[in-house]
Short mmCIF file of C-alpha atoms in Angstrom, two decimals:
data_model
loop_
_atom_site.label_atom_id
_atom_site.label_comp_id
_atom_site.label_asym_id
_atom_site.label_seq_id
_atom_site.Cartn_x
_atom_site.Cartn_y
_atom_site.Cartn_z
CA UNK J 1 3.59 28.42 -14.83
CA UNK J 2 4.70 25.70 -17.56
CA UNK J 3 7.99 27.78 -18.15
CA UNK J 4 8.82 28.16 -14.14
CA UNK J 5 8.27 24.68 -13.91
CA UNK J 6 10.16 23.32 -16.43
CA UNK J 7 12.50 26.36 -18.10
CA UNK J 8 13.49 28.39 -14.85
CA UNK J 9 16.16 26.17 -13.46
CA UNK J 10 18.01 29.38 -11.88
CA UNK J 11 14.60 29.21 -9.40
CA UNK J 12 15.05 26.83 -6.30
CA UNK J 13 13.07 23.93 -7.34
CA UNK J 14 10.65 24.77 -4.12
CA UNK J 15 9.52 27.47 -6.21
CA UNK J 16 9.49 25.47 -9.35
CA UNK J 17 7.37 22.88 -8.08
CA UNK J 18 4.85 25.01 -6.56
CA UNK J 19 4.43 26.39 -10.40
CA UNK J 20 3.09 22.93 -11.27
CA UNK J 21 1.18 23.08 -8.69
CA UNK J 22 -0.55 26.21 -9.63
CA UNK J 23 -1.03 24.61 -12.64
CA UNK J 24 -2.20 21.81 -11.95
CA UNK J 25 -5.15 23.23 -10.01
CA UNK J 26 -5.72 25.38 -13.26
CA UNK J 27 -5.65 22.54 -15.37
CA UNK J 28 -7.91 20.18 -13.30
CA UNK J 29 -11.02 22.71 -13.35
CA UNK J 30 -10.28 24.61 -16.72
CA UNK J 31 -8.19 22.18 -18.92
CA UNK J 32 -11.38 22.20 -21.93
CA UNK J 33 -10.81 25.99 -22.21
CA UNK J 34 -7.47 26.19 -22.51
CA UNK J 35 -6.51 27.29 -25.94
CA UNK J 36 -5.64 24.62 -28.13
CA UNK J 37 -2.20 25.99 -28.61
CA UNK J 38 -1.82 26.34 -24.87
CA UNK J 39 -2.81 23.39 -23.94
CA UNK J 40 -0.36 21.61 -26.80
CA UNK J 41 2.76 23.79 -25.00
CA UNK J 42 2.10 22.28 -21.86
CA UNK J 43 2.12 18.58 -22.90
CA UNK J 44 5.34 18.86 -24.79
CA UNK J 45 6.56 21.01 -22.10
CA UNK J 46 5.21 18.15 -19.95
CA UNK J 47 7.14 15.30 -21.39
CA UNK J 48 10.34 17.36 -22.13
CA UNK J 49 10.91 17.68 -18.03
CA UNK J 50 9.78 13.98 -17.44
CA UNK J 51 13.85 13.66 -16.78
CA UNK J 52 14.55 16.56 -14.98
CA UNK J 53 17.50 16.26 -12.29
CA UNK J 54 15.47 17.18 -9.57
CA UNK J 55 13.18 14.37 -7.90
CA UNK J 56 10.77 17.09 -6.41
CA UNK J 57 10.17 18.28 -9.94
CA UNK J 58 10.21 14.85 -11.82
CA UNK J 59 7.29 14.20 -9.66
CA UNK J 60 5.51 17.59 -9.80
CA UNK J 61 5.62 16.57 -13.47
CA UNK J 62 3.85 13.69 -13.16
CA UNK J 63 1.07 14.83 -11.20
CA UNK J 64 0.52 17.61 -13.99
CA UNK J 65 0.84 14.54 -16.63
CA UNK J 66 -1.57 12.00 -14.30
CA UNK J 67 -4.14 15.42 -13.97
CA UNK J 68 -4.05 15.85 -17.83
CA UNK J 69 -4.84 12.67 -19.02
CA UNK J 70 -7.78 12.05 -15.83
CA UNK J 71 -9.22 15.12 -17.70
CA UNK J 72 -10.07 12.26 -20.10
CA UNK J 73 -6.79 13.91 -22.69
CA UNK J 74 -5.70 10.40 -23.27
CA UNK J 75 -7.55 9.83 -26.36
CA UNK J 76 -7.00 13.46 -27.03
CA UNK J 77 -2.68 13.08 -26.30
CA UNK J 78 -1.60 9.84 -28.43
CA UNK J 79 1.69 10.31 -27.95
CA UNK J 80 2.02 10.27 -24.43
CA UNK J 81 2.03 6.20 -23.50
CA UNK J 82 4.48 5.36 -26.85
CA UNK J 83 7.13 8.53 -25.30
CA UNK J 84 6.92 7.26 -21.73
CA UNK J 85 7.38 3.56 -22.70
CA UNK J 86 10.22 4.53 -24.72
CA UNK J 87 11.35 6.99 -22.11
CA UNK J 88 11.70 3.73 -19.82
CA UNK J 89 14.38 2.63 -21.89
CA UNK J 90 16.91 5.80 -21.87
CA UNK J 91 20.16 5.11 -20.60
CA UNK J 92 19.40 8.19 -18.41
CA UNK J 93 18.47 7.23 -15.40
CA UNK J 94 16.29 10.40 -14.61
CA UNK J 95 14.62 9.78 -17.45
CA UNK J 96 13.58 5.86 -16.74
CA UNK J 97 12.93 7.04 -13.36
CA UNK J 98 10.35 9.89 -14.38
CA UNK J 99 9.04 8.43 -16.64
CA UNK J 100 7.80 5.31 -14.68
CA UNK J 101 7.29 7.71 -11.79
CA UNK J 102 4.47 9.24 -14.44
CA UNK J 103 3.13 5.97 -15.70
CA UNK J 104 2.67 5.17 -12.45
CA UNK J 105 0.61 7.59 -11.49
CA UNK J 106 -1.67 7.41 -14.78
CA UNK J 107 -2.14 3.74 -13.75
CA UNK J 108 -3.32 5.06 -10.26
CA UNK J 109 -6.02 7.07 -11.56
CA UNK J 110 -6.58 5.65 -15.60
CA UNK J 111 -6.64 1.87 -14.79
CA UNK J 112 -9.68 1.43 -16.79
CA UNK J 113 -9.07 3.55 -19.79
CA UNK J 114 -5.63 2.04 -20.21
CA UNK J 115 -8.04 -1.10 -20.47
CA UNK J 116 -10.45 -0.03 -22.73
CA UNK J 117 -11.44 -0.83 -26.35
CA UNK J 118 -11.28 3.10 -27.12
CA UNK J 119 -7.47 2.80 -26.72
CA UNK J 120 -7.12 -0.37 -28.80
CA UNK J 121 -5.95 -1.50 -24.90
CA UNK J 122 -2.51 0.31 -24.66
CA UNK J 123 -2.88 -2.22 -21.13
CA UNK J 124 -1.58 -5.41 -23.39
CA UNK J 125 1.65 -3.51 -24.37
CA UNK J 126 2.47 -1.51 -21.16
CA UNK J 127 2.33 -5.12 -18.87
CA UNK J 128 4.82 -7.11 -20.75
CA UNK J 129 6.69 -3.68 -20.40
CA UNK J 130 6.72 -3.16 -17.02
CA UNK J 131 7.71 -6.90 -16.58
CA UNK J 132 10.84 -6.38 -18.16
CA UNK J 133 12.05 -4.09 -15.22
CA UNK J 134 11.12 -6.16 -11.86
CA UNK J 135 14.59 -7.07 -12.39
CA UNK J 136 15.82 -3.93 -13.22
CA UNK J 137 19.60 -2.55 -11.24
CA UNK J 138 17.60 0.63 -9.45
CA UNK J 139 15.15 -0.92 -6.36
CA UNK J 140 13.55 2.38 -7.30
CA UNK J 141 12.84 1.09 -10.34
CA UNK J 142 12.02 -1.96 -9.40
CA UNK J 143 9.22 -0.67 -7.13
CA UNK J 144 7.64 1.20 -9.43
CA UNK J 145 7.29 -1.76 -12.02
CA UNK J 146 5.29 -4.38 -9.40
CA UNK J 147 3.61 -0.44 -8.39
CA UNK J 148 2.17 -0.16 -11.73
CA UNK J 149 1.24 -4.13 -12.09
CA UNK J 150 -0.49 -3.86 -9.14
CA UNK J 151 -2.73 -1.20 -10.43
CA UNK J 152 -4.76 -4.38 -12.52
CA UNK J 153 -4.44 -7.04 -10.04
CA UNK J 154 -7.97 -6.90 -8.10
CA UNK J 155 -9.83 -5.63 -11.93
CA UNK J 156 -8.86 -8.86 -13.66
CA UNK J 157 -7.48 -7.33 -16.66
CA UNK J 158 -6.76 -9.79 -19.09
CA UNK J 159 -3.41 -8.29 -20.21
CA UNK J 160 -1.99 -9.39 -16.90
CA UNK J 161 -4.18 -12.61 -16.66
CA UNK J 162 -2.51 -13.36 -19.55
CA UNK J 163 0.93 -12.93 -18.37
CA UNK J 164 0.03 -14.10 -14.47
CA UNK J 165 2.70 -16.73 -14.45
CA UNK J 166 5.47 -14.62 -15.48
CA UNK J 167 4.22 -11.77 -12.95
CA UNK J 168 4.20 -14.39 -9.89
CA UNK J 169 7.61 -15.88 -10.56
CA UNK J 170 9.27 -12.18 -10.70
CA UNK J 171 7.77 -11.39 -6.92
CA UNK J 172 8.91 -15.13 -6.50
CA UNK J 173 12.10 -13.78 -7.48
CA UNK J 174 11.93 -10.80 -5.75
CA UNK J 175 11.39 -12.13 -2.60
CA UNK J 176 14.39 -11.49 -0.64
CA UNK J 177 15.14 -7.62 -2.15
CA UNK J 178 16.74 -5.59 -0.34
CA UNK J 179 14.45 -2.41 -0.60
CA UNK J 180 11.58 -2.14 1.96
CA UNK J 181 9.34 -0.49 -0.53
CA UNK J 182 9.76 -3.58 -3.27
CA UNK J 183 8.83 -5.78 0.16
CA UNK J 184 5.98 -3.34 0.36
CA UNK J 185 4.84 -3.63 -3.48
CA UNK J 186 5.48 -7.56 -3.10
CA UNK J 187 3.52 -8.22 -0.20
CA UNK J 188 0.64 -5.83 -1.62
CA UNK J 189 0.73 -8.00 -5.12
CA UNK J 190 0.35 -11.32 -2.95
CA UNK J 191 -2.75 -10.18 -0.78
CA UNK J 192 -4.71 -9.55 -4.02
CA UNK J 193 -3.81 -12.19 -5.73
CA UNK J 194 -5.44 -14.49 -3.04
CA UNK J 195 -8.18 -13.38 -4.10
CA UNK J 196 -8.04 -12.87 -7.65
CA UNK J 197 -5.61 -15.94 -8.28
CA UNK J 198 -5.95 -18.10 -5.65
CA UNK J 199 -5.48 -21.18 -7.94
CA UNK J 200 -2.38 -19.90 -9.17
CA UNK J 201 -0.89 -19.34 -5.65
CA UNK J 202 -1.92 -22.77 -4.07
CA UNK J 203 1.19 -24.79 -5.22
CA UNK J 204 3.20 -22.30 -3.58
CA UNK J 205 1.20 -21.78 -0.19
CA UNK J 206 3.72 -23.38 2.46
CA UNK J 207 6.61 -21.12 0.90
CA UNK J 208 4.34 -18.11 0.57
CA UNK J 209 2.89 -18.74 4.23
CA UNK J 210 6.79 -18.64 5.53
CA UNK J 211 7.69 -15.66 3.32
CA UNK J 212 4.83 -13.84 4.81
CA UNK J 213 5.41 -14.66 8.31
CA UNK J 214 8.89 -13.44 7.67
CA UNK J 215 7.68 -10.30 6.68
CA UNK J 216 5.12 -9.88 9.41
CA UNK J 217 8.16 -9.34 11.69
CA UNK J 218 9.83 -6.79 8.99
CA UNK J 219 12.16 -4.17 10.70
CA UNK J 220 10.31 -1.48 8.54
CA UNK J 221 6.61 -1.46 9.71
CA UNK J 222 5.55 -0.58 6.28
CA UNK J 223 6.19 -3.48 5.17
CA UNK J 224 4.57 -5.63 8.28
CA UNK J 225 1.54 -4.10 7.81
CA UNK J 226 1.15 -5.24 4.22
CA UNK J 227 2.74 -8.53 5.10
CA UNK J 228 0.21 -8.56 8.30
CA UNK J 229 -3.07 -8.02 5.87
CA UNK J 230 -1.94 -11.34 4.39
CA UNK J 231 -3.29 -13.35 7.38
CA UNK J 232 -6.98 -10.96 7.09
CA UNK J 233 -7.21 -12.38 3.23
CA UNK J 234 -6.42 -15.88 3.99
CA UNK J 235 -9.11 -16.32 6.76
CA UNK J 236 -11.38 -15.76 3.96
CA UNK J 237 -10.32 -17.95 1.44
CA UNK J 238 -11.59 -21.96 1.85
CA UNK J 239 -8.18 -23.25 2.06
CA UNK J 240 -7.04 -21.52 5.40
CA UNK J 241 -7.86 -24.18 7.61
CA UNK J 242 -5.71 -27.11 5.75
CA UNK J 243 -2.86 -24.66 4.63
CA UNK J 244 -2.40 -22.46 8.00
CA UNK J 245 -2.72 -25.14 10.74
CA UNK J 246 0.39 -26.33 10.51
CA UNK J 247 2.16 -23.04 10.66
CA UNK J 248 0.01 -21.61 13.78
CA UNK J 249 2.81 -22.88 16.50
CA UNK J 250 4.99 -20.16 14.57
CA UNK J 251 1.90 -17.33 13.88
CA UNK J 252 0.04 -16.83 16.79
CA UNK J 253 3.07 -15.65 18.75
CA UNK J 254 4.22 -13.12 15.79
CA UNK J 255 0.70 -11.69 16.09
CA UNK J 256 0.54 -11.40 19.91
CA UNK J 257 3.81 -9.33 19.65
CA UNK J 258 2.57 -7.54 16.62
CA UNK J 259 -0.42 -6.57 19.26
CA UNK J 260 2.12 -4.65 21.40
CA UNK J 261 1.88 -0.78 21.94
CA UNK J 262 4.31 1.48 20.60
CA UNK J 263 5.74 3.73 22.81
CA UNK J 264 4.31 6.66 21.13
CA UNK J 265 0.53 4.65 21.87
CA UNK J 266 1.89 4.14 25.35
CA UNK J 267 2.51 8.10 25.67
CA UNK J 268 -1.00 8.70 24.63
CA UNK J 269 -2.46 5.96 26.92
CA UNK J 270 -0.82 7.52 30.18
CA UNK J 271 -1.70 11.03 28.92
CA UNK J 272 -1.51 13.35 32.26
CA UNK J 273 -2.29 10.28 34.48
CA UNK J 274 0.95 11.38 36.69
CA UNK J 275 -1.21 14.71 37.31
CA UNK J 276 -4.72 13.56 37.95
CA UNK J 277 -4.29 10.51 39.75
CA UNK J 278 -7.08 12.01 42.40
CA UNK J 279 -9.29 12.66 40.23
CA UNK J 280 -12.29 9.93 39.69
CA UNK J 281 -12.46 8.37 36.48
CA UNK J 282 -15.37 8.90 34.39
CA UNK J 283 -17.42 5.89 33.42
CA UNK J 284 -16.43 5.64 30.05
CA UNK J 285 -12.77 5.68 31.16
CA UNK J 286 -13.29 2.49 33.13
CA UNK J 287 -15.68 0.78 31.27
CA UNK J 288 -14.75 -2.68 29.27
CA UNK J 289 -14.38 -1.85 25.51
CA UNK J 290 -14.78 -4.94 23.45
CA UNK J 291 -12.88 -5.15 19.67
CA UNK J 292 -15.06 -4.97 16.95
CA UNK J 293 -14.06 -6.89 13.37
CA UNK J 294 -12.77 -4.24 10.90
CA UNK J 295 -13.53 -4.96 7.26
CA UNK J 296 -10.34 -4.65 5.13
CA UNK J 297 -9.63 -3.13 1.85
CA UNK J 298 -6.74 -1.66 -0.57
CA UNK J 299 -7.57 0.98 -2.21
CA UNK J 300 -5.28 2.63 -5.09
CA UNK J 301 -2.09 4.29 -3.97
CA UNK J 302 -3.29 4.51 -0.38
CA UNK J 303 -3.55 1.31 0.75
CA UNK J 304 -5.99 2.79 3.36
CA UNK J 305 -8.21 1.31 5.71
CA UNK J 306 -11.64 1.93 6.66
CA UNK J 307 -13.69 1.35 9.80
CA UNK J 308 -16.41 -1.70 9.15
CA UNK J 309 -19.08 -0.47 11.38
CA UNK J 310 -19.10 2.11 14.39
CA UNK J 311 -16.31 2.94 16.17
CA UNK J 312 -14.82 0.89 19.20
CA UNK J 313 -16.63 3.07 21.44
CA UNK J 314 -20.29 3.49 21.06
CA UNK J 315 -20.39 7.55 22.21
CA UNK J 316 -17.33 8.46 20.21
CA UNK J 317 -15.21 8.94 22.89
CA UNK J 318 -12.41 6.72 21.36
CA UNK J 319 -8.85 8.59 21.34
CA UNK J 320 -8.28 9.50 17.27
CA UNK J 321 -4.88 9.55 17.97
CA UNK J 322 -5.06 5.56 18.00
CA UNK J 323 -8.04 5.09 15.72
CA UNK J 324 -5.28 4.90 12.56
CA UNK J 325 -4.84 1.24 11.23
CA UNK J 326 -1.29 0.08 11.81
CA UNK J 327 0.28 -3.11 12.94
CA UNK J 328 -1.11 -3.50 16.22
CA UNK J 329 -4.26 -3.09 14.96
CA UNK J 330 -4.11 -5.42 12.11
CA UNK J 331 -2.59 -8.30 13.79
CA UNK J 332 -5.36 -7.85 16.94
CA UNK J 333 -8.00 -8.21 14.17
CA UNK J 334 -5.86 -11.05 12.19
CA UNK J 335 -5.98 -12.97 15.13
CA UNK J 336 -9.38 -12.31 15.48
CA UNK J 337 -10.84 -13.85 12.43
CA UNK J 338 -8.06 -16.54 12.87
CA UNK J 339 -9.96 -17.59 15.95
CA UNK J 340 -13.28 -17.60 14.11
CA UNK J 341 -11.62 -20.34 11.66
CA UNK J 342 -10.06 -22.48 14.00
CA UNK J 343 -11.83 -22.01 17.16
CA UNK J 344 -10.32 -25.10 19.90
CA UNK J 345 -7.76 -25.41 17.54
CA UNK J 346 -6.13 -22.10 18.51
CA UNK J 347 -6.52 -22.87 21.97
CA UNK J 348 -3.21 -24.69 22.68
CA UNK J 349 -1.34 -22.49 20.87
CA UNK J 350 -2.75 -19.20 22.25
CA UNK J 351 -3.27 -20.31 26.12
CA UNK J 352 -0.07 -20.51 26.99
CA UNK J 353 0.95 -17.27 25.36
CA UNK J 354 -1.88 -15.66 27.22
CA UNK J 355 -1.07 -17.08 30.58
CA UNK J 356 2.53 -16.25 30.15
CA UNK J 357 1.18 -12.13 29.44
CA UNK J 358 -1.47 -12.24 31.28
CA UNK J 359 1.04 -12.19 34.51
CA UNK J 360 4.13 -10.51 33.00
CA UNK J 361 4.89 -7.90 35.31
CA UNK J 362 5.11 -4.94 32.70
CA UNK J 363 1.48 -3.50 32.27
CA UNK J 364 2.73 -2.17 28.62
CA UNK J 365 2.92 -5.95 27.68
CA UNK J 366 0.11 -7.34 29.69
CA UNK J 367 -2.45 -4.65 27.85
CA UNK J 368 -1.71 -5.77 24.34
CA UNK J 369 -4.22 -8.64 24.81
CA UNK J 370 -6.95 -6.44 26.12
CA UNK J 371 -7.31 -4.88 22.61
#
């Protein structure tokens, strides 16, 4: 499988990459009885394709690299950090590229170990590392470096601690880039830090507050999501009230539009009304449905959300195809716990935006306060 993968370039790389695969899977429940001298092969074979031409297979390699050393092989492969740090380096872009692509992942799923006395804390040589790229030519790049920082954000590791200042100003820096996924990484970085650095984000809150609000209203929705979590964090910290009331004249109406319905929601909403407009609608159909506050978390890689309590409806009868967390959902419940802060406050801001809806004569933009 090692050979497909990484010798058998006359293979389409379909093929090639469903060799690692294979592996993989072999490797993840049998890696302790592979043969010494097996298990060596693969590793060098391993780090040999970190640079391969092909993205599909630069990244098949790192899972097989990431799956190795969660098989607790990092103490047991000491060369593997110093080669991919150097890797990062190479003139080759392939090479940087896989190579962070693989560190990347190992941050993912070794955060700890890279943190650990057992390592002599690889951590405090890998952070000033990936530092040195935020400003690197490739937004590829780029995004991988605030990827892997991000990894140690909400576990205080001291290796960043120590370099926190330098870490803000490059997203600082960073703040108008072009590529949606370094908006993405950036906007991710900042909603952790308010709660792991608060103190070192304070001095900055009116430009970080406008930066955010900016990317609330993102064209790619990826990134208004993470931008949109921003306002969830905030509500929690003690200095929302002082920092954010000045800037509600210009929120509360980005969140109300945030709260529209896409038009693949609003398919699913009319479903096959067209066709059973005489039929009675059952109880549950008509009944009011009240929102429910969603507790909010990142969790590694994903950034997934999960449901704080039972689902909007009580029998389960709630259409999955809408039960994902995404941007209309997010800025409903952002506006939520906003109200909970400010209470009156929020009332002559958010009045005359619902009185304006409330008798709009499209239904699709009358329902988004109903959520």
């Amino acid at each position: 499988m090692i050979h497909v993968l990484a010798e058998l370039r006359t293979e389409d790389e379909a093929t090639r990459s469903l060799a690692g695969l294979i592996l993989k899977n072999n490797v993840k429940a049998h890696f302790n009885q592979f043969p010494p001298e097996v298990a060596t092969f693969i590793r060098s074979e391993c780090l040999r394709s970190v640079g391969d031409p092909s993205p599909l297979i630069r990244a098949t390699v790192g899972i097989l690299i990431t799956t190795i050393a969660s098989k607790g092989e990092l103490t047991q492969w000491p060369e593997l950090l110093p080669q991919l740090c150097e890797m990062l380096d190479s003139e080759n872009y392939t090479v940087c590229e896989g190579s962070f692509g693989a560190l990347q992942k190992i941050c993912e799923d070794s955060a700890e170990a890279l943190d650990s006395d057992t390592m002599n804390r690889p951590l405090n040589i890998l952070i000033p590392k990936f530092l040195q790229f935020f400003k690197h030519t490739s937004p590829k790049i780029r995004s991988h470096a605030i990827a892997c920082v991000n990894q140690f954000i909400i576990g205080r590791s001291q290796a960043l601690m120590t370099h926190i200042d330098d870490f803000i100003g490059n997203l600082f820096f960073l703040a108008n880039d072009e590529d949606p996924e370094v908006r993405k990484n950036i906007c991710r970085a900042i909603v952790m830090l308010l709660e792991v650095r608060m103190d070192r984000l304070v001095p900055h809150m009116n430009s970080i507050i406008d930066y955010m609000l900016a990317r609330t209203q993102d064209a790619d929705e990826g990134v208004s999501l993470e931008a949109c979590e921003f306002w969830l964090s905030l509500a929690d910290e003690p200095v929302c009230k002082d920092a954010l009331h000045p800037h509600l004249p210009k929120l509360i109406p980005v969140l109300v539009k945030g709260m529209k319905y896409s038009e693949i929601d609003i398919i699913l909403l009319r479903g096959d009304v067209e066709e059973d407009e005489m039929v009675p609608d059952r109880e549950e159909d008509i009944r009011p449905r009240f929102h429910r506050s969603r507790s909010h978390h990142i969790e590694s890689g994903n950034d997934a959300m999960t449901d704080g309590g039972d689902s909007d409806d009580e029998d389960g009868n709630d259409d999955s195809s809408l039960s994902d967390w995404n941007l209309r959902k997010c800025s409903a419940a952002a506006l939520d716990v906003l109200a909970s802060v400010f209470r009156n406050d929020l009332l002559p801001v958010l009045l005359p935006i619902l009185k304006e809806t409330l008798f709009h004569g499209e239904w699709e933009i009358k329902v988004r306060i109903f959520y």
